[in-house]
PDB file of C-alpha atoms in Angstrom:
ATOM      1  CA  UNK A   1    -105.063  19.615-144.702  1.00  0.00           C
ATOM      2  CA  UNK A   2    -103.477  21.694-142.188  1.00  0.00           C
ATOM      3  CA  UNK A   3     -99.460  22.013-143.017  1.00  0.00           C
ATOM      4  CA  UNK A   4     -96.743  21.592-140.201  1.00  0.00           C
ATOM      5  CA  UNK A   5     -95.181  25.344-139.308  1.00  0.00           C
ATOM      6  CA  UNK A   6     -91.403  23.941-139.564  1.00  0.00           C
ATOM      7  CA  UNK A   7     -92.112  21.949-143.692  1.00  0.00           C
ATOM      8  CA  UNK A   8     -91.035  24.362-146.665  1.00  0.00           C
ATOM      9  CA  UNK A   9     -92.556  23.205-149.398  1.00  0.00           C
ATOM     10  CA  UNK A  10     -90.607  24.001-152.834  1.00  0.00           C
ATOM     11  CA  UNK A  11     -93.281  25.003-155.845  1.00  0.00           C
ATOM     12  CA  UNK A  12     -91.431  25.148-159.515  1.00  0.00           C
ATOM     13  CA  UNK A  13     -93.102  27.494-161.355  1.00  0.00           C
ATOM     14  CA  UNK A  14     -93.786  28.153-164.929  1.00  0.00           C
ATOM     15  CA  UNK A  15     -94.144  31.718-165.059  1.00  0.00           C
ATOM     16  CA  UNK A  16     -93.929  33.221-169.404  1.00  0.00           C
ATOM     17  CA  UNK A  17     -92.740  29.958-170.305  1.00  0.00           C
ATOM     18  CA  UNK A  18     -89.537  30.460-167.709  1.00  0.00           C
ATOM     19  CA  UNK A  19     -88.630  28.009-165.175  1.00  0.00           C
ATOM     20  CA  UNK A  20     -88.663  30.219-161.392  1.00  0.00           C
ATOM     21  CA  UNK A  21     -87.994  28.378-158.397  1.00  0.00           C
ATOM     22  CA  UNK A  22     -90.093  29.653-155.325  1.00  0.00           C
ATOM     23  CA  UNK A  23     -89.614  28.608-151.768  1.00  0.00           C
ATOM     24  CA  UNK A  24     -92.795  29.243-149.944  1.00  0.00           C
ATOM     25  CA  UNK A  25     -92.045  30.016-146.159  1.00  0.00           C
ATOM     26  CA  UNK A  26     -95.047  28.495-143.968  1.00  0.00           C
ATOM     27  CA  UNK A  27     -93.772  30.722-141.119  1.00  0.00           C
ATOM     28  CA  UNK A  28     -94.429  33.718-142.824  1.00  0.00           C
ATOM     29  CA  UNK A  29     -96.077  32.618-145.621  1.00  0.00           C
ATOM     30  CA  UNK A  30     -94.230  34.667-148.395  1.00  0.00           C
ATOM     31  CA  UNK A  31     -92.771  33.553-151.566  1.00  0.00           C
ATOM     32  CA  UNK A  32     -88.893  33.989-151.993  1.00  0.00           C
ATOM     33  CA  UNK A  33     -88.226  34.660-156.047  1.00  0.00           C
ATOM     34  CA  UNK A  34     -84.970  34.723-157.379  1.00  0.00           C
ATOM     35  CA  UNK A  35     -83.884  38.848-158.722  1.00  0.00           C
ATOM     36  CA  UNK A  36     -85.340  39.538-162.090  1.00  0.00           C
ATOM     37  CA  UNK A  37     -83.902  42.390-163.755  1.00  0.00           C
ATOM     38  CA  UNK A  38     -79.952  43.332-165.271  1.00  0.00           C
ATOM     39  CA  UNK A  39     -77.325  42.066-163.495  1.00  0.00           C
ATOM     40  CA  UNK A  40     -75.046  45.489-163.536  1.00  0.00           C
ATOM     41  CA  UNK A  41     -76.653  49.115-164.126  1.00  0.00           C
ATOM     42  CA  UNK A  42     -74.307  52.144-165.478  1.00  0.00           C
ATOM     43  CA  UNK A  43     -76.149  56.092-164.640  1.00  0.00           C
ATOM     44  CA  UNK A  44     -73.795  58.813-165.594  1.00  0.00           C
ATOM     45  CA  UNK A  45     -76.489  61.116-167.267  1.00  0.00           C
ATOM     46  CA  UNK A  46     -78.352  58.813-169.384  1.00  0.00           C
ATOM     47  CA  UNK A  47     -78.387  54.382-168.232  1.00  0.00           C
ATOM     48  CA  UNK A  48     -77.437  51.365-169.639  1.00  0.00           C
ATOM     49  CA  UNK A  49     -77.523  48.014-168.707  1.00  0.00           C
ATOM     50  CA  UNK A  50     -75.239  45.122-169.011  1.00  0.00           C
ATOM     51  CA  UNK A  51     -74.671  41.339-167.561  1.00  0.00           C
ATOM     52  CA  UNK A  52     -71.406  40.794-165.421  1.00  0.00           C
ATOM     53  CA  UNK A  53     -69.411  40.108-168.402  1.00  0.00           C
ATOM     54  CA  UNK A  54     -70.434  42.435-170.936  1.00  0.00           C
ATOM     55  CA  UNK A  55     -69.469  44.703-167.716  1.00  0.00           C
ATOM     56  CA  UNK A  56     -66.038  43.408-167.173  1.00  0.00           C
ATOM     57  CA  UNK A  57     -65.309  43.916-170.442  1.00  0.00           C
ATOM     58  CA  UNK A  58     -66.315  47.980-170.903  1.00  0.00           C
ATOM     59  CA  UNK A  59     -64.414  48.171-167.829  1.00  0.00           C
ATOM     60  CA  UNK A  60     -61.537  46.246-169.143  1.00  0.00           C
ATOM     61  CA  UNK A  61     -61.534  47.929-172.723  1.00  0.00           C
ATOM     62  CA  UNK A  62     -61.850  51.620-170.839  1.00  0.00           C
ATOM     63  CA  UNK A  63     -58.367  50.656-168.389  1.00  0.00           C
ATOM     64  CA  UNK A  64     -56.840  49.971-171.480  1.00  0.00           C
ATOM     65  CA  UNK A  65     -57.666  53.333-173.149  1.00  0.00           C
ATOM     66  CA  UNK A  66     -56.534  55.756-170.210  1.00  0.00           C
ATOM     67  CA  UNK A  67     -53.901  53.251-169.870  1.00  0.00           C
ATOM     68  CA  UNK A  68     -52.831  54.079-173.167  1.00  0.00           C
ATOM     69  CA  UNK A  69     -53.364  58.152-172.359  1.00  0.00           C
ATOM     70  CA  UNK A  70     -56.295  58.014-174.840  1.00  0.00           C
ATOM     71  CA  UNK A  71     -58.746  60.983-174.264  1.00  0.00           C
ATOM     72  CA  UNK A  72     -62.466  60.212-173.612  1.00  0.00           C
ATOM     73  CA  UNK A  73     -63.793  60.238-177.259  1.00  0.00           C
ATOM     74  CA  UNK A  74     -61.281  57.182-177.887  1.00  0.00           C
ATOM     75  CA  UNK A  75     -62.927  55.125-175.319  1.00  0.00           C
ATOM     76  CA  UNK A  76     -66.853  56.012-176.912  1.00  0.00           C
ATOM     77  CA  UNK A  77     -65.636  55.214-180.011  1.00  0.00           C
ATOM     78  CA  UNK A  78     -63.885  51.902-178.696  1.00  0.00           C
ATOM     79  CA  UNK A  79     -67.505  51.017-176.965  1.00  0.00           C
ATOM     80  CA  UNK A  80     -69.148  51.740-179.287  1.00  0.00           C
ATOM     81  CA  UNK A  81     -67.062  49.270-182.101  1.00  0.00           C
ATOM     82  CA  UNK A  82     -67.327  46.357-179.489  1.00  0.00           C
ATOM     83  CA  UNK A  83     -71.173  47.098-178.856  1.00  0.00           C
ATOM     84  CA  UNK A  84     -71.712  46.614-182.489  1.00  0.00           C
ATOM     85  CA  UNK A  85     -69.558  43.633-183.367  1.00  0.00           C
ATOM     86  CA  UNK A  86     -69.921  41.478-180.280  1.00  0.00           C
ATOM     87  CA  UNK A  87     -72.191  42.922-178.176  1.00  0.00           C
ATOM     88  CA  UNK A  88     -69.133  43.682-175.683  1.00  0.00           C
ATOM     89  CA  UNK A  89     -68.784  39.511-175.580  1.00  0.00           C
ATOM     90  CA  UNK A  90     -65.638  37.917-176.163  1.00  0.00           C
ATOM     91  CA  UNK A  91     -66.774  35.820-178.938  1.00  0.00           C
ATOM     92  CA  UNK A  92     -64.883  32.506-180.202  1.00  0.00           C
ATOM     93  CA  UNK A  93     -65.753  32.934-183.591  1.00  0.00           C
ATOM     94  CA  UNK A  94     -67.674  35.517-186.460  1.00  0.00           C
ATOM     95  CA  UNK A  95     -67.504  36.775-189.646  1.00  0.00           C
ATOM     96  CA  UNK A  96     -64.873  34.478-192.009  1.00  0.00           C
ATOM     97  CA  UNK A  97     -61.856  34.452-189.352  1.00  0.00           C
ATOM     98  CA  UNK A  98     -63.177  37.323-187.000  1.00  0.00           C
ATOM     99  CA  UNK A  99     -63.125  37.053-183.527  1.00  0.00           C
ATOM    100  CA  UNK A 100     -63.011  38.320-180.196  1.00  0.00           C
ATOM    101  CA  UNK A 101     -64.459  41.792-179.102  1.00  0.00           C
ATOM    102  CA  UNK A 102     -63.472  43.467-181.982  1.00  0.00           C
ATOM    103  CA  UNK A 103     -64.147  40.898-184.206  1.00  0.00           C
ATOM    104  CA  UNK A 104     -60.322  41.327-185.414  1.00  0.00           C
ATOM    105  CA  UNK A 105     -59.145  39.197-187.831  1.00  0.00           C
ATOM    106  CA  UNK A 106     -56.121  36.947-187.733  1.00  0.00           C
ATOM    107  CA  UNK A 107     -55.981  36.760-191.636  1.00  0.00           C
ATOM    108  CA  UNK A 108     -56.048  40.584-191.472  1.00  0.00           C
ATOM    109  CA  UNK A 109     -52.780  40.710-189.649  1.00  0.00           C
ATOM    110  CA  UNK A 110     -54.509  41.500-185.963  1.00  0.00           C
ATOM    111  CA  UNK A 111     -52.541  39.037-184.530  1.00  0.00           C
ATOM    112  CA  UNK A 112     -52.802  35.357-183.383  1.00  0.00           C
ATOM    113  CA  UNK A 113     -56.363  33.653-182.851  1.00  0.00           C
ATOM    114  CA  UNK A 114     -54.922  33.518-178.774  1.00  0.00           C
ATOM    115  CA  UNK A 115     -53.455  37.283-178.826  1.00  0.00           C
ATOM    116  CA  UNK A 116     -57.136  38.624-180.139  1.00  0.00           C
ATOM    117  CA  UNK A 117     -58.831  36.404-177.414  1.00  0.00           C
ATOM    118  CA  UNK A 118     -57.033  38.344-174.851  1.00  0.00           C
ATOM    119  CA  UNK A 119     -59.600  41.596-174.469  1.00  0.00           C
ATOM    120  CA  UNK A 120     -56.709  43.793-173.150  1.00  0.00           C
ATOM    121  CA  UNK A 121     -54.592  42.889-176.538  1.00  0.00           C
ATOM    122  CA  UNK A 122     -57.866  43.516-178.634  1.00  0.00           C
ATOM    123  CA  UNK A 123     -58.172  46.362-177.010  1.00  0.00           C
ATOM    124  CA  UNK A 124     -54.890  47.817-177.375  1.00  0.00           C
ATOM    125  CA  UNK A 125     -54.743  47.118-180.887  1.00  0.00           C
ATOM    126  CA  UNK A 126     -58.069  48.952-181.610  1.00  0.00           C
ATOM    127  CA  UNK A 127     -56.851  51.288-179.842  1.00  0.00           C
ATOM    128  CA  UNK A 128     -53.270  51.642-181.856  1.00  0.00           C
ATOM    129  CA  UNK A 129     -55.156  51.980-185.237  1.00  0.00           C
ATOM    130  CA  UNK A 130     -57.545  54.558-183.942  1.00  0.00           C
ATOM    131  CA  UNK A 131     -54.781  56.603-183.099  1.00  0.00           C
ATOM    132  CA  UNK A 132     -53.550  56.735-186.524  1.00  0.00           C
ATOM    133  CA  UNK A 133     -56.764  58.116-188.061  1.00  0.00           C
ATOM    134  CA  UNK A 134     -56.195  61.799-188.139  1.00  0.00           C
ATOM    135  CA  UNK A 135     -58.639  64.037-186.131  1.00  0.00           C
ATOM    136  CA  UNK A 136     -60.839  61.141-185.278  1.00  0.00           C
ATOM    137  CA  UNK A 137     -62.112  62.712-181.767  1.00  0.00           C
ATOM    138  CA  UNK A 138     -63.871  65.577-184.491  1.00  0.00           C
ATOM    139  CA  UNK A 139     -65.427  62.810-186.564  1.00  0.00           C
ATOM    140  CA  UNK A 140     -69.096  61.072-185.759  1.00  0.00           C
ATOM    141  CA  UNK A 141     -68.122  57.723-183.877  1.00  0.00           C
ATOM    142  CA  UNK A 142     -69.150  55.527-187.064  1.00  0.00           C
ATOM    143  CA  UNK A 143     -66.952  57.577-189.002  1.00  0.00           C
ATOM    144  CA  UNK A 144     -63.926  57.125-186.683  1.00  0.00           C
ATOM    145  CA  UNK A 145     -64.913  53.553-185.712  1.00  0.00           C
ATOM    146  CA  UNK A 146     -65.354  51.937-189.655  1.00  0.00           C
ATOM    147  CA  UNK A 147     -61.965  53.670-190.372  1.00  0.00           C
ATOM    148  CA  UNK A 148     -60.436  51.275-187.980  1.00  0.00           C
ATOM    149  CA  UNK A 149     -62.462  48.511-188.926  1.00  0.00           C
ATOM    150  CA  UNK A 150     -63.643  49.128-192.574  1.00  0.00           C
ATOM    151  CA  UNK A 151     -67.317  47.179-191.626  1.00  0.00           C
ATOM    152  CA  UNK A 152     -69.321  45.921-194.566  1.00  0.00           C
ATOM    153  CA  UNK A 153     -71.527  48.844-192.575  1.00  0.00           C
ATOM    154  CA  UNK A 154     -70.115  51.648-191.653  1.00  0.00           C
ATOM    155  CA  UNK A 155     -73.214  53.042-189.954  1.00  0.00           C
ATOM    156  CA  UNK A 156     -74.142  50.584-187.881  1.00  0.00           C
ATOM    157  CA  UNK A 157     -72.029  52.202-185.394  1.00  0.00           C
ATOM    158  CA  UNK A 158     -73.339  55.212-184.596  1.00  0.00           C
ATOM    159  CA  UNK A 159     -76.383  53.787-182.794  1.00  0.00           C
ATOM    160  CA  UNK A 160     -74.295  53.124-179.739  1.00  0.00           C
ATOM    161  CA  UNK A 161     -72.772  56.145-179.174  1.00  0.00           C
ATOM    162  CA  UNK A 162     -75.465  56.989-176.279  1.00  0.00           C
ATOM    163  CA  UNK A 163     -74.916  53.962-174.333  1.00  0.00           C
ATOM    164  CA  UNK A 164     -70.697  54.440-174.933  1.00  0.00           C
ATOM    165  CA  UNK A 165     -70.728  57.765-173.824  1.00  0.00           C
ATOM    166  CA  UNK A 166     -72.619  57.019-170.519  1.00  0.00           C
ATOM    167  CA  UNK A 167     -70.309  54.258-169.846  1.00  0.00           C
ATOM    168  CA  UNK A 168     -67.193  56.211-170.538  1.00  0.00           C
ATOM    169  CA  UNK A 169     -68.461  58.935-168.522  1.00  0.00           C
ATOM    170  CA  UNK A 170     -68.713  56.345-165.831  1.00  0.00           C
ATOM    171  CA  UNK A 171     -65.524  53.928-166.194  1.00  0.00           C
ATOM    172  CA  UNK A 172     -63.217  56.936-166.757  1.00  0.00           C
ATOM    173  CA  UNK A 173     -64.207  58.732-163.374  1.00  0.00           C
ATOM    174  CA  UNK A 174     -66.342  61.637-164.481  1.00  0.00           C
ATOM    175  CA  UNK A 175     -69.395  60.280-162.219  1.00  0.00           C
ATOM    176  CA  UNK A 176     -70.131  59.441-158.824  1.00  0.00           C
ATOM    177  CA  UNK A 177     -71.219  55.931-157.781  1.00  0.00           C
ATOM    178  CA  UNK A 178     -72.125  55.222-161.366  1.00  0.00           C
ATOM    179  CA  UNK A 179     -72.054  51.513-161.674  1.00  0.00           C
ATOM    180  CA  UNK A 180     -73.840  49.067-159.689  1.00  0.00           C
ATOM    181  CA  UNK A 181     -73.512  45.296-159.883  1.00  0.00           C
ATOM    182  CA  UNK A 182     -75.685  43.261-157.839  1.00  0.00           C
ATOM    183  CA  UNK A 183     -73.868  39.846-157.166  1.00  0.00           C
ATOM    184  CA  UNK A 184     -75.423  37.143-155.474  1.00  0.00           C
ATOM    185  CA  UNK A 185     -75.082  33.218-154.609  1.00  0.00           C
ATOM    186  CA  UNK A 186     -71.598  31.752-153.332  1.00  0.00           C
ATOM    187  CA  UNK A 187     -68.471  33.925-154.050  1.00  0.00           C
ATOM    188  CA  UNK A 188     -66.192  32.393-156.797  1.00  0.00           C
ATOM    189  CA  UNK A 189     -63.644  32.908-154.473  1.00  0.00           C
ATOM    190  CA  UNK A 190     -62.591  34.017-150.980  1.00  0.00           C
ATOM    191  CA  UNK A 191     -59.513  35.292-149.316  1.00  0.00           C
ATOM    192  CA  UNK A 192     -56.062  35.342-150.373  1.00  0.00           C
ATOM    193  CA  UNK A 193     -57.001  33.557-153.758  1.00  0.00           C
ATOM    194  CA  UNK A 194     -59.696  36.454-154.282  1.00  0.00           C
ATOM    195  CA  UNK A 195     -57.513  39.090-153.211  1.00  0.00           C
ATOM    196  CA  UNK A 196     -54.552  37.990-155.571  1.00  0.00           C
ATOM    197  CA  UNK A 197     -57.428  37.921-158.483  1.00  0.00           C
ATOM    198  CA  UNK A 198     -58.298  41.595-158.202  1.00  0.00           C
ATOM    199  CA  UNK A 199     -54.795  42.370-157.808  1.00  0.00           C
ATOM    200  CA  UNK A 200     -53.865  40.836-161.077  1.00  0.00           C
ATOM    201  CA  UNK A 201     -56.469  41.905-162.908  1.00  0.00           C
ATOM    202  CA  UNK A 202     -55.717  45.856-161.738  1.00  0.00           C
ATOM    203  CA  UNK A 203     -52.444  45.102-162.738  1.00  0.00           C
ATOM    204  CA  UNK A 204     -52.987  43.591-166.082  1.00  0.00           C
ATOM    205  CA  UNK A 205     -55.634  46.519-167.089  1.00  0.00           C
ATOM    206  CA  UNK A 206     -54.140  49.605-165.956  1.00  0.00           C
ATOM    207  CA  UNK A 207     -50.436  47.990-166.314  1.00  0.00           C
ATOM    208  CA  UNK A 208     -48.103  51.746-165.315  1.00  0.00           C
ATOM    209  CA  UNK A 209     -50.990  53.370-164.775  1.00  0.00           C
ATOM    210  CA  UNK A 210     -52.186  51.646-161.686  1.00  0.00           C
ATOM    211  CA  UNK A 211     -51.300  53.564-158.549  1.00  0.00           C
ATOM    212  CA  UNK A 212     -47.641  52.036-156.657  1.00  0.00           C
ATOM    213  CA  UNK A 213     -49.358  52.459-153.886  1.00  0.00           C
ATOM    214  CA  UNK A 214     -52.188  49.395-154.933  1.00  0.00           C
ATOM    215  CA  UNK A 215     -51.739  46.619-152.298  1.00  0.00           C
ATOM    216  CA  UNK A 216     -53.420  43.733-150.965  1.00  0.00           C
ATOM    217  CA  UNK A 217     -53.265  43.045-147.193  1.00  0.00           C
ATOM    218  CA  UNK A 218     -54.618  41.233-144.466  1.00  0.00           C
ATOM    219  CA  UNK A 219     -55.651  38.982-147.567  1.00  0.00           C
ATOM    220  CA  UNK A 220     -59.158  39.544-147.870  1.00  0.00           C
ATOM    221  CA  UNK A 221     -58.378  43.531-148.725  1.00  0.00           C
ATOM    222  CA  UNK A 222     -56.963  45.804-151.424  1.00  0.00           C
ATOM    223  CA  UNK A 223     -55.976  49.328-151.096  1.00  0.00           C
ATOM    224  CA  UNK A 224     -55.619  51.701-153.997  1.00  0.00           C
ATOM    225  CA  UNK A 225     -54.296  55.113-153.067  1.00  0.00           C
ATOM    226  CA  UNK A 226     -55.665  57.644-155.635  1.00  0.00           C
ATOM    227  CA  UNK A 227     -54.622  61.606-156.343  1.00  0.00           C
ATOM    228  CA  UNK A 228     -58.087  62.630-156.918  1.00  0.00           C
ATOM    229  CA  UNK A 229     -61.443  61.560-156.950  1.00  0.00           C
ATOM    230  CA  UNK A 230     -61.920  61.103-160.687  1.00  0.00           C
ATOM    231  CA  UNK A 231     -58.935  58.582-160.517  1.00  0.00           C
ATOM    232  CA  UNK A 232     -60.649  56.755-157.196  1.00  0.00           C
ATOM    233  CA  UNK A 233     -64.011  56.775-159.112  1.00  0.00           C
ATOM    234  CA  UNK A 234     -61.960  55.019-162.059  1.00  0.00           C
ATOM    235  CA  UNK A 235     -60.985  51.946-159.765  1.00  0.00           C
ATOM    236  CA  UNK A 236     -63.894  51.785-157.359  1.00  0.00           C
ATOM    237  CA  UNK A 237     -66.100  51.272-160.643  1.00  0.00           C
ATOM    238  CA  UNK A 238     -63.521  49.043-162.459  1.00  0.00           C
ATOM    239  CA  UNK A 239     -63.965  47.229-159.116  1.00  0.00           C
ATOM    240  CA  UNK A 240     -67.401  46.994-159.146  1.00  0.00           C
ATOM    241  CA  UNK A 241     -67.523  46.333-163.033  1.00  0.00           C
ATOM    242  CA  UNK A 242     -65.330  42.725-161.687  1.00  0.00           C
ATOM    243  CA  UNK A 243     -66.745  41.516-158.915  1.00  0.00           C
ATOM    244  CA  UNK A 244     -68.852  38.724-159.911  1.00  0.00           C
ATOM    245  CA  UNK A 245     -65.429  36.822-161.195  1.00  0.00           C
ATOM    246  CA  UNK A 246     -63.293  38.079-158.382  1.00  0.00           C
ATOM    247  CA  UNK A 247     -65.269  37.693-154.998  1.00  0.00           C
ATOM    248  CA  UNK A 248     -65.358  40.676-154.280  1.00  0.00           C
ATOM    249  CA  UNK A 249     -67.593  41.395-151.485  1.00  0.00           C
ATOM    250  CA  UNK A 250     -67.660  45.612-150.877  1.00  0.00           C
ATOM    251  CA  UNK A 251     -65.739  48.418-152.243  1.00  0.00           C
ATOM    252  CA  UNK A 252     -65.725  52.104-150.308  1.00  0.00           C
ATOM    253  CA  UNK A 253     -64.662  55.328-151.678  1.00  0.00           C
ATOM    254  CA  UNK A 254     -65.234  58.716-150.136  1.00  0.00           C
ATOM    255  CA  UNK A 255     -68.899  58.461-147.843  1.00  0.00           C
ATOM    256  CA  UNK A 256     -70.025  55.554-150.559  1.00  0.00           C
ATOM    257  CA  UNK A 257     -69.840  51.768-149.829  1.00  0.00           C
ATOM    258  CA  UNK A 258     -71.098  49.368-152.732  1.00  0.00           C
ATOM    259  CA  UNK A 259     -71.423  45.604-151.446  1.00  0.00           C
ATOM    260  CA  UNK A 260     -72.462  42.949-153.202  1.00  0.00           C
ATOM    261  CA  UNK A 261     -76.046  41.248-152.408  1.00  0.00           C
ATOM    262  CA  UNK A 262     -77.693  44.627-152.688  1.00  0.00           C
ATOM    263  CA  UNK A 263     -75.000  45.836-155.901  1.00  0.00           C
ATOM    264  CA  UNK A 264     -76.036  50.033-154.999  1.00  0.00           C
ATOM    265  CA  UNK A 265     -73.767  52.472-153.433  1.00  0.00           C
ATOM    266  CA  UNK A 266     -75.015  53.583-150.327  1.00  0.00           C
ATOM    267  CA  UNK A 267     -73.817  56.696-147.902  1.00  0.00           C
ATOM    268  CA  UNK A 268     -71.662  56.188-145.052  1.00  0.00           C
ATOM    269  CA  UNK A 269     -70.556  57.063-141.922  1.00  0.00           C
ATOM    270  CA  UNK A 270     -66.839  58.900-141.740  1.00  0.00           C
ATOM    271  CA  UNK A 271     -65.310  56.648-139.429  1.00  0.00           C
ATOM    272  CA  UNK A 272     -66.511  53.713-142.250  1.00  0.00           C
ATOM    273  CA  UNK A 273     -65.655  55.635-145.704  1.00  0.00           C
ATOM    274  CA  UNK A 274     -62.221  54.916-146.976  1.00  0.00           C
ATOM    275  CA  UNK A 275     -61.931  59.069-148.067  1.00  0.00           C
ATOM    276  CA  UNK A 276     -61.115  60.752-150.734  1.00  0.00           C
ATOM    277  CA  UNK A 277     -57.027  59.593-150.828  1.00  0.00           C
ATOM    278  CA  UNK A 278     -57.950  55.730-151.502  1.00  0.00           C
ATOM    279  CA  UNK A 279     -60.496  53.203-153.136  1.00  0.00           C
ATOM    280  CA  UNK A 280     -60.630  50.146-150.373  1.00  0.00           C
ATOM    281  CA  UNK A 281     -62.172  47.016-151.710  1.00  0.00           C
ATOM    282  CA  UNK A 282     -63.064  43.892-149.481  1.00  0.00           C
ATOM    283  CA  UNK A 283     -63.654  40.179-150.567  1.00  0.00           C
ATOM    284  CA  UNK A 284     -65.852  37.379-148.937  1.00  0.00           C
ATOM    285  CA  UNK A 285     -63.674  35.615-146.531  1.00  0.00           C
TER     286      UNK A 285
END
């Protein structure tokens, strides 16, 4: 029977024992599939991919260490800890009383079940003991990390020191256009009220750290005025790392733009790069 060119017709799929949704265009008579594939992918000389939170939170745990004045090796060894005891998830429960990314425990005088489930807190605290351990940046990262968490395996570890040194290399600025975060669907928000979320969340990771200079205006945009382009690198990717919770639609620093359907940096035109002096990130309106 010969179909009308203006009906759709909607097909669900079984396709490996998943449910897909396919909308089959009788204009053009192509089939529309939703993205397959990870939501957020980190290259800094070696690749590793995450979902959108498992993302926000590297970013989040990396602010914290450079916030702190922590060197690079800290922030590995950080990864690394919450790769292997949550899987970089902020997790309700665990272990006896263990929770959170660290999998800290309350009993263990970490703090509060609420002050662990904050992932900057967790992450400064992790961060505080590490410090203590004398000439951890010379040990193996399973040796640094179990003396901070004294694991019923102090190995296990070690076997994410790859992936935390590509995202380190990455989230602290040492590589160009590194992270890429495809975000589709309706923004969570728009505007002012997803202008004011990015804001806070700069503020609350990088606390003193964050440039002065970091300012929303025109209340769809945020400006952060960097010194270098390690630092701009460090807040275009934290950006980037945030935008399926914030609404963030594009982000441009030097000749690179990342925006958010397609989640890659592409090149630029001058008179549309935001230079080398500031990171310039745009939400959906």
């Amino acid at each position: 029977m010969r179909k009308s060119p203006v009906v759709a017709l909607a097909i669900v799929a079984l396709i490996g024992g998943l449910g897909v949704f396919a909308v089959v265009n009788t204009f053009s008579g192509t089939i529309k599939l939703p993205k397959i594939g990870p939501e957020c992918t980190v290259r800094a000389d070696g690749e590793v991919t995450l979902d959108y939170v498992q993302m926000a939170n590297a970013a989040t745990i990396t602010a914290v260490g450079l916030r702190r004045g922590m060197p690079e090796r800290a922030v590995v060894i950080a990864l690394a800890t919450a790769f292997q005891e949550s899987k970089l998830e902020n997790l309700d429960d665990g272990d006896r009383d263990s929770i959170g990314l660290f999998q800290q425990r309350p009993s263990q005088g970490w703090g509060s079940f609420d002050q662990i489930k904050d992932p900057r807190y967790a992450a400064d605290k992790f961060y505080a003991s590490l410090k203590k351990v004398k000439n951890y940046q010379k040990m193996r990262v399973t040796d640094a990390a179990q003396k901070v968490q004294r694991s019923a395996y102090p190995n296990a570890y070690e076997k994410w020191a790859d992936e935390s040194a590509v995202l380190a290399r990455a989230l602290t600025g040492r590589a160009t256009g590194a992270v890429e975060c495809s975000v589709s669907g309706s923004p969570v928000r728009r505007g002012a009220a997803a202008a004011a979320a990015l804001t806070e969340g700069l503020r609350l990771d990088w606390g003193k750290g964050l440039p002065r200079s970091a300012t929303a205006t025109e209340a769809a945009r945020l400006t952060v005025t960097v010194s270098s382009a390690s630092a701009g690198w460090r807040y275009a990717h934290w950006l980037v790392a945030h935008a399926s919770a914030t609404g963030l639609e594009r982000v441009r620093f030097g000749n690179l733009e990342w925006h958010a359907p397609d989640g890659k940096w592409q090149a630029v035109s001058a008179d549309g790069g935001a230079g080398t002096g500031r990171v310039v990130a745009e939400v959906f309106s």
